[in-house]
Structure formats: structure tokens, C-alpha cells
PDB file of C-alpha atoms in Angstrom:
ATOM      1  CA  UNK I1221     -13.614 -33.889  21.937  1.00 45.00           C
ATOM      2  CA  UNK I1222     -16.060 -35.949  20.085  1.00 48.00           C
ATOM      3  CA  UNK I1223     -19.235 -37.805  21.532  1.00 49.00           C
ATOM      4  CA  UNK I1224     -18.163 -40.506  23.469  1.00 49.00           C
ATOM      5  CA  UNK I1225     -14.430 -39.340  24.352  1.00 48.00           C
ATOM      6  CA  UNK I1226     -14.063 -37.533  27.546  1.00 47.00           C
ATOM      7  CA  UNK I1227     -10.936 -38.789  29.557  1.00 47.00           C
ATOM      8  CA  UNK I1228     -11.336 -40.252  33.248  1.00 46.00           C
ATOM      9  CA  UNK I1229     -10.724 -38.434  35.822  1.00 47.00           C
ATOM     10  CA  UNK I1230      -8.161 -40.417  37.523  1.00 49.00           C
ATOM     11  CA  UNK I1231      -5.658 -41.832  34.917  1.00 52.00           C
ATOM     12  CA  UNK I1232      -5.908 -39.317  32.117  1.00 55.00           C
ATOM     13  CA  UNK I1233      -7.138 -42.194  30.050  1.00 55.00           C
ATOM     14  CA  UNK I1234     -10.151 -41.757  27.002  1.00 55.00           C
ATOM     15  CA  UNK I1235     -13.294 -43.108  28.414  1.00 53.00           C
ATOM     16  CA  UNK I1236     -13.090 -46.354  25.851  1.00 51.00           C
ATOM     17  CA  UNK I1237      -9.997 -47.250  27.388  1.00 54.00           C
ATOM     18  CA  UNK I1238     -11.127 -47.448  30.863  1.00 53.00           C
ATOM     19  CA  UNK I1239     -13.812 -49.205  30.119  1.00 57.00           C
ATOM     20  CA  UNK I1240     -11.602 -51.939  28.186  1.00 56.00           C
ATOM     21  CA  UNK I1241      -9.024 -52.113  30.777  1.00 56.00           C
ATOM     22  CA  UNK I1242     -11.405 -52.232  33.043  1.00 59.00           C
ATOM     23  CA  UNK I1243     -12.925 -55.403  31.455  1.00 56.00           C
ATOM     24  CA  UNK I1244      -9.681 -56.621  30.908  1.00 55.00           C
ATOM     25  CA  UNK I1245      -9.010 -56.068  34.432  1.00 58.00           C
ATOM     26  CA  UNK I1246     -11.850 -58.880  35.481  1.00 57.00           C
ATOM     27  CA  UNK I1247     -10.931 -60.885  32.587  1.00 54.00           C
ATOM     28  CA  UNK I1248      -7.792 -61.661  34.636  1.00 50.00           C
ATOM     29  CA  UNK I1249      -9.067 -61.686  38.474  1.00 49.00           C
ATOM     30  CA  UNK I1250     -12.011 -63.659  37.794  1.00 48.00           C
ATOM     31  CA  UNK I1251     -14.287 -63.973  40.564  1.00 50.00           C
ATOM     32  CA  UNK I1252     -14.059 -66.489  43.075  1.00 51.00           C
ATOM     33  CA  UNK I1253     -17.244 -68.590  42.533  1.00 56.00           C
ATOM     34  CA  UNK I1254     -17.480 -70.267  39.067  1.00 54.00           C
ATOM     35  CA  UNK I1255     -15.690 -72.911  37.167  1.00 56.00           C
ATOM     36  CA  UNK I1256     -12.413 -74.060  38.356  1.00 54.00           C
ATOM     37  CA  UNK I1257      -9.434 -72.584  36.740  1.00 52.00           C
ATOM     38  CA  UNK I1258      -7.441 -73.959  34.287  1.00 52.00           C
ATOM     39  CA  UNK I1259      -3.955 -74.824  34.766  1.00 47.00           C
ATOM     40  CA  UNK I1260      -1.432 -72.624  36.002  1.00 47.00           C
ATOM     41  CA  UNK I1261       1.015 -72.376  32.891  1.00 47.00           C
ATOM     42  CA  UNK I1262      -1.760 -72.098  30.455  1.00 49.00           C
ATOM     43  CA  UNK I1263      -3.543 -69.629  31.662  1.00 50.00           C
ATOM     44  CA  UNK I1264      -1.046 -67.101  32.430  1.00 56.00           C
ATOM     45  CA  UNK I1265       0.316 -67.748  28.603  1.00 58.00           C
ATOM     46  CA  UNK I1266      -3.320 -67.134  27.165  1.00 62.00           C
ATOM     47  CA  UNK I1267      -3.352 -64.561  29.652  1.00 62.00           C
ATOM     48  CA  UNK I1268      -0.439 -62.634  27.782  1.00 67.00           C
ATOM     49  CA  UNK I1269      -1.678 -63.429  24.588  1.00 74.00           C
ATOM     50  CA  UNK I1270      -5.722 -61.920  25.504  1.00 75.00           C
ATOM     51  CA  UNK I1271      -3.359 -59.303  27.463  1.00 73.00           C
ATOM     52  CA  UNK I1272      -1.821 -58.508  23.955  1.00 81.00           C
ATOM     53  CA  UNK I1273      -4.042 -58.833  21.448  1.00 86.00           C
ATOM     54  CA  UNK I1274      -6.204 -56.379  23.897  1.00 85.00           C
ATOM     55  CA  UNK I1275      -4.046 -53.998  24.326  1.00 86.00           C
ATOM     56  CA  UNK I1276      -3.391 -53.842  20.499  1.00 89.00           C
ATOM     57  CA  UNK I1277      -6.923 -53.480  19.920  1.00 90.00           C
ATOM     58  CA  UNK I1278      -7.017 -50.598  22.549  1.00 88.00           C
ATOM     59  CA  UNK I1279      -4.488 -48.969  20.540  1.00 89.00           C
ATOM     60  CA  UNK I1280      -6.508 -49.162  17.432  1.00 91.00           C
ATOM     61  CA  UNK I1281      -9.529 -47.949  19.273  1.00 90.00           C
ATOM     62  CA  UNK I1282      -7.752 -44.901  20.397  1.00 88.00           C
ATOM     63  CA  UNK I1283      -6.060 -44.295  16.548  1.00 89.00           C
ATOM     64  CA  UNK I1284      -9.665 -44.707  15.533  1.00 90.00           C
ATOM     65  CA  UNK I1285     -10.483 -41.812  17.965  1.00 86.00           C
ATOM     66  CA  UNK I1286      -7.835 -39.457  17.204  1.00 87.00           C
ATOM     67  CA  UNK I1287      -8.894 -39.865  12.964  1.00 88.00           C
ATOM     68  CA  UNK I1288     -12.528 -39.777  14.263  1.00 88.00           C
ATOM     69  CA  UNK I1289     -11.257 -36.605  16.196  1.00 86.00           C
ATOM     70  CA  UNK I1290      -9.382 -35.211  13.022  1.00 84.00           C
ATOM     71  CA  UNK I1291     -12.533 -35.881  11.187  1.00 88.00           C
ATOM     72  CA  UNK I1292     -14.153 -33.545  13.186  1.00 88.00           C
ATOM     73  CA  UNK I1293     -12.310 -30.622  13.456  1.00 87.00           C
ATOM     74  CA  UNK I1294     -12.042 -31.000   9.570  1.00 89.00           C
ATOM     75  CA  UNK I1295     -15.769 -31.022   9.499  1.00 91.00           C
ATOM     76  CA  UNK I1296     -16.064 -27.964  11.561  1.00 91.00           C
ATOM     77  CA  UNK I1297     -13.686 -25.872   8.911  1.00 91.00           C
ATOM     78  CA  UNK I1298     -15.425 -27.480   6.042  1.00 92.00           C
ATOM     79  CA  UNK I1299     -18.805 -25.962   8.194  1.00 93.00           C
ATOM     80  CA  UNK I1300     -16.710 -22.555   8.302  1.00 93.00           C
ATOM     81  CA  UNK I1301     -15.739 -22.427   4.752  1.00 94.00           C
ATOM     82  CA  UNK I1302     -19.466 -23.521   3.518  1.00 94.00           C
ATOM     83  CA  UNK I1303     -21.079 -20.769   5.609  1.00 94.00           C
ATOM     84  CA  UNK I1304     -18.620 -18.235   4.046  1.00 94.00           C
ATOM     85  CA  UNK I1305     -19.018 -19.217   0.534  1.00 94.00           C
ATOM     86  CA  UNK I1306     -22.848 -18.884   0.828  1.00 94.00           C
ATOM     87  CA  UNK I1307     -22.373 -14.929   2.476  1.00 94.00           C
ATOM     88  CA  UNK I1308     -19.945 -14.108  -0.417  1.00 94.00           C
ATOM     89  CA  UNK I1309     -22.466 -15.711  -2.779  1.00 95.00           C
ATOM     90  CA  UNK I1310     -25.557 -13.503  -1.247  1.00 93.00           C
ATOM     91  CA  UNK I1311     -22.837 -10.700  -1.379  1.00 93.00           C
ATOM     92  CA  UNK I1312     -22.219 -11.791  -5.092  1.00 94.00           C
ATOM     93  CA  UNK I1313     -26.164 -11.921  -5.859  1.00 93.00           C
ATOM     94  CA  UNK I1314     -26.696  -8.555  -4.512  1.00 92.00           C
ATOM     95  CA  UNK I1315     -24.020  -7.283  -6.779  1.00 93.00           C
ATOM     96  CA  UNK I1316     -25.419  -8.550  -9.861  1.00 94.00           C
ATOM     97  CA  UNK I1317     -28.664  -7.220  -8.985  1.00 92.00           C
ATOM     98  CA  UNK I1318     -27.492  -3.236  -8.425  1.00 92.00           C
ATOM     99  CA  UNK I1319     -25.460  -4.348 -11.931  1.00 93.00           C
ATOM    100  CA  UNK I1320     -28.547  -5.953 -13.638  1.00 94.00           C
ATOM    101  CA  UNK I1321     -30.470  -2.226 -12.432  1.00 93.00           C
ATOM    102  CA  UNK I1322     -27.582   0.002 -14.616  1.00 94.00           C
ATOM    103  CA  UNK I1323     -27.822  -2.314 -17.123  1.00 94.00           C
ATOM    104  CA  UNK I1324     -31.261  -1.801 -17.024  1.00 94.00           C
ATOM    105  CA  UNK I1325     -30.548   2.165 -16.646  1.00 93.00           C
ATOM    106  CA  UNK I1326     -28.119   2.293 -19.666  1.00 92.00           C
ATOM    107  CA  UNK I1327     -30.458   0.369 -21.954  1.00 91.00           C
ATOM    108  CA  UNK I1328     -33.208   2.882 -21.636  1.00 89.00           C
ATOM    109  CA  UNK I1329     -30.730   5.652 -22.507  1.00 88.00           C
ATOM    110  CA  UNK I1330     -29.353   4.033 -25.220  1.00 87.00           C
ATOM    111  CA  UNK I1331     -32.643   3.583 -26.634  1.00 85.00           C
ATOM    112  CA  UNK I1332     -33.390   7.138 -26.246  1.00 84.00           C
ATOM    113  CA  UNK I1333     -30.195   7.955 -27.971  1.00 87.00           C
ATOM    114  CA  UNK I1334     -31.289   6.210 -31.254  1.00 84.00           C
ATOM    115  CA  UNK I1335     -34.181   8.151 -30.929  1.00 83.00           C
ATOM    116  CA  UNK I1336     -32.514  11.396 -30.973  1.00 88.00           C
ATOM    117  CA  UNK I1337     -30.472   9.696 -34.045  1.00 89.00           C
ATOM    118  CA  UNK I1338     -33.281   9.805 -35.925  1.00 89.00           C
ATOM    119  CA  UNK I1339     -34.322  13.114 -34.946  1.00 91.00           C
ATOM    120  CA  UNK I1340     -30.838  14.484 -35.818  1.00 92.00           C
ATOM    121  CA  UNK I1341     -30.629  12.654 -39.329  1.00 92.00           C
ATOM    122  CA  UNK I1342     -33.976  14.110 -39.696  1.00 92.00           C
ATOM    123  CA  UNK I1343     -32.906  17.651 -38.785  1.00 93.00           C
ATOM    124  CA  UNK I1344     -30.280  17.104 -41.082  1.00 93.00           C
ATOM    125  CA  UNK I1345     -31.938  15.955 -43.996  1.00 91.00           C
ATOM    126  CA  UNK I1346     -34.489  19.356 -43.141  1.00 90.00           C
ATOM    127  CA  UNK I1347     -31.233  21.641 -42.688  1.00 90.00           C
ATOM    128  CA  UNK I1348     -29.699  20.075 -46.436  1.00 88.00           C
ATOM    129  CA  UNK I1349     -33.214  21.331 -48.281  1.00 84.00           C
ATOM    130  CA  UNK I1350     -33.033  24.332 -46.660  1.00 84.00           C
ATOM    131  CA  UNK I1351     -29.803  25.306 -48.018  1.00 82.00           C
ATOM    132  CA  UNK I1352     -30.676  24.062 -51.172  1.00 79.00           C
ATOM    133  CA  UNK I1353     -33.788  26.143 -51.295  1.00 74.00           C
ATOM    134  CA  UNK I1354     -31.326  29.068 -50.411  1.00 69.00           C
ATOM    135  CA  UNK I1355     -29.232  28.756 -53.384  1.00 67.00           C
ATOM    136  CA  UNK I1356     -31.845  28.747 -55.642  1.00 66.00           C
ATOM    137  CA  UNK I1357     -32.443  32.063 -55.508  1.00 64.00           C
ATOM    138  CA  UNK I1358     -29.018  33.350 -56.384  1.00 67.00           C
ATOM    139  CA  UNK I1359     -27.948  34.825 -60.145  1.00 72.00           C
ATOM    140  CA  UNK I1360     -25.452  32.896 -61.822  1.00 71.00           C
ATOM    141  CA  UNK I1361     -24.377  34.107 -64.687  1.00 73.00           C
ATOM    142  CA  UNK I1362     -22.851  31.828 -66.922  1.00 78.00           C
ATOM    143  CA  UNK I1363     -19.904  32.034 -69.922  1.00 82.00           C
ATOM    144  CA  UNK I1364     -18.219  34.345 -68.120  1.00 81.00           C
ATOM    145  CA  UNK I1365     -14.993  33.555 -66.309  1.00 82.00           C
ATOM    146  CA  UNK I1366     -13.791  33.680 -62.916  1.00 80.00           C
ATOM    147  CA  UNK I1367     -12.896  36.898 -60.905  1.00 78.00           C
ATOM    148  CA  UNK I1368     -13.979  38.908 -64.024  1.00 80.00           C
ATOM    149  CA  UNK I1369     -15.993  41.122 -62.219  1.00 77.00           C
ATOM    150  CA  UNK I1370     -13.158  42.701 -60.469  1.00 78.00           C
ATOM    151  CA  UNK I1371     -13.376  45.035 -57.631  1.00 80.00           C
ATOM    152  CA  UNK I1372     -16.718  46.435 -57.879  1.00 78.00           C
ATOM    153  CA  UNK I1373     -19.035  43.767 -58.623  1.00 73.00           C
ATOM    154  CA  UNK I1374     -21.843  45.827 -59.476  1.00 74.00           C
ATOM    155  CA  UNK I1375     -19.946  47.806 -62.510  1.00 68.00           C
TER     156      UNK I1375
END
């Protein structure tokens, strides 16, 4: 129960309404000493309508009470929910980080792979003269047709 709303002992009652119908109580048996009273039939009506219009506002203190009470208990699962979002945000932050590190990782290899790139389109360029170089060296013999050499090419 919230601050302020512990029940008597005795009645069952909320505190505020003890204390209320406790004032009301010596609203009504005032004490002896004092100011005459006023007339019998006046009193007892104004009596029922301060008996009335108290106990209506005791009922709006205690619906007050129960929201107030309703307030809380939402405020305790709002409390709940806020301290979970902020462990699966840390949870979330951690996750990025490991991902931010392969992103790192895979970056670096990338970059290493355009290096071999160039070192293979290199190699290739290297391998192309070669073979060039290669065929420069064979006898071709020209104005003579295809596949005339027959069997035995040295004949």
C-alpha cells in the first residue's frame, strides 16, 4: 500500500478514514463546555447534511487512494519494463561491438584481397608475355596449306 494508507487495526478501515470519521465523530458529540447548542431540529438536519456531504467526501478520498494505489503498481511495472529495456540495450551494445570487430576483421581481408588482385593481374599480364615470347621462336612457313605436311612432318 502506498505512503499514508495502512488500514486500522480495529475496523478494517484506511487510515484517512478513521481519522475523518473520527473527526466527524466529535463534530457530532461536541463537548460539553462551549457555546450553547443550537436548536434541536436544526441541528440534527445540518447534522445529516455535514453527515453526508462527509461521507461523500470520504468516498472520494478513498477512490483517490485506490487510483493513487493503481498509480503505483503501474509505476512499479513501468520501473520493471525501464530496467529491462536498458539490460537488452547493454545486451544490444555489446552485440554491435563483437559485430563492429568482424567488420573490422573482414575489412582488413578484403583489403588484402585487392592486393592479391593486383598481384594476380600482374602475374597475368607476366604469364601473357611469356607465352608470347614462346611463340616467337616457332617456324611458320607460309603459302602453304593446311595439313599438307601429312604424316611425317619432317619429309
Amino acid at each position: 500500500m502506498p505512503k499514508g494508507m495502512t488500514t486500522g487495526k480495529t475496523s478494517g478501515k484506511p487510515a484517512h478514514q478513521l481519522l475523518f470519521s473520527e473527526a466527524l465523530r466529535q463534530q457530532k458529540h461536541p463537548p460539553a463546555e462551549g457555546p450553547p447548542p443550537r436548536p434541536h431540529i436544526n441541528i440534527n438536519m445540518e447534522e445529516d447534511t455535514q453527515g453526508a456531504s462527509m461521507d461523500r467526501i470520504l468516498q472520494e478520498i478513498s477512490a483517490v487512494g485506490r487510483n493513487l494505489e493503481g498509480m503505483d503498481s503501474a509505476m512499479v511495472a513501468l520501473t520493471a519494463e525501464k530496467r529491462s529495456m536498458r539490460l537488452k540495450i547493454a545486451g544490444f551494445q555489446s552485440q554491435i561491438s563483437g559485430l563492429d570487430q568482424r567488420v573490422i576483421t573482414v575489412e582488413t581481408q578484403v583489403a588484402s584481397w585487392t592486393d592479391r588482385d593486383q598481384e594476380l593481374l600482374h602475374l597475368r599480364s607476366i604469364l601473357t608475355d611469356l607465352e608470347d615470347m614462346s611463340r616467337r621462336n616457332n617456324i611458320r612457313l607460309l603459302g602453304f596449306p593446311e595439313g599438307i605436311e601429312g604424316a611425317d612432318i619432317l619429309s
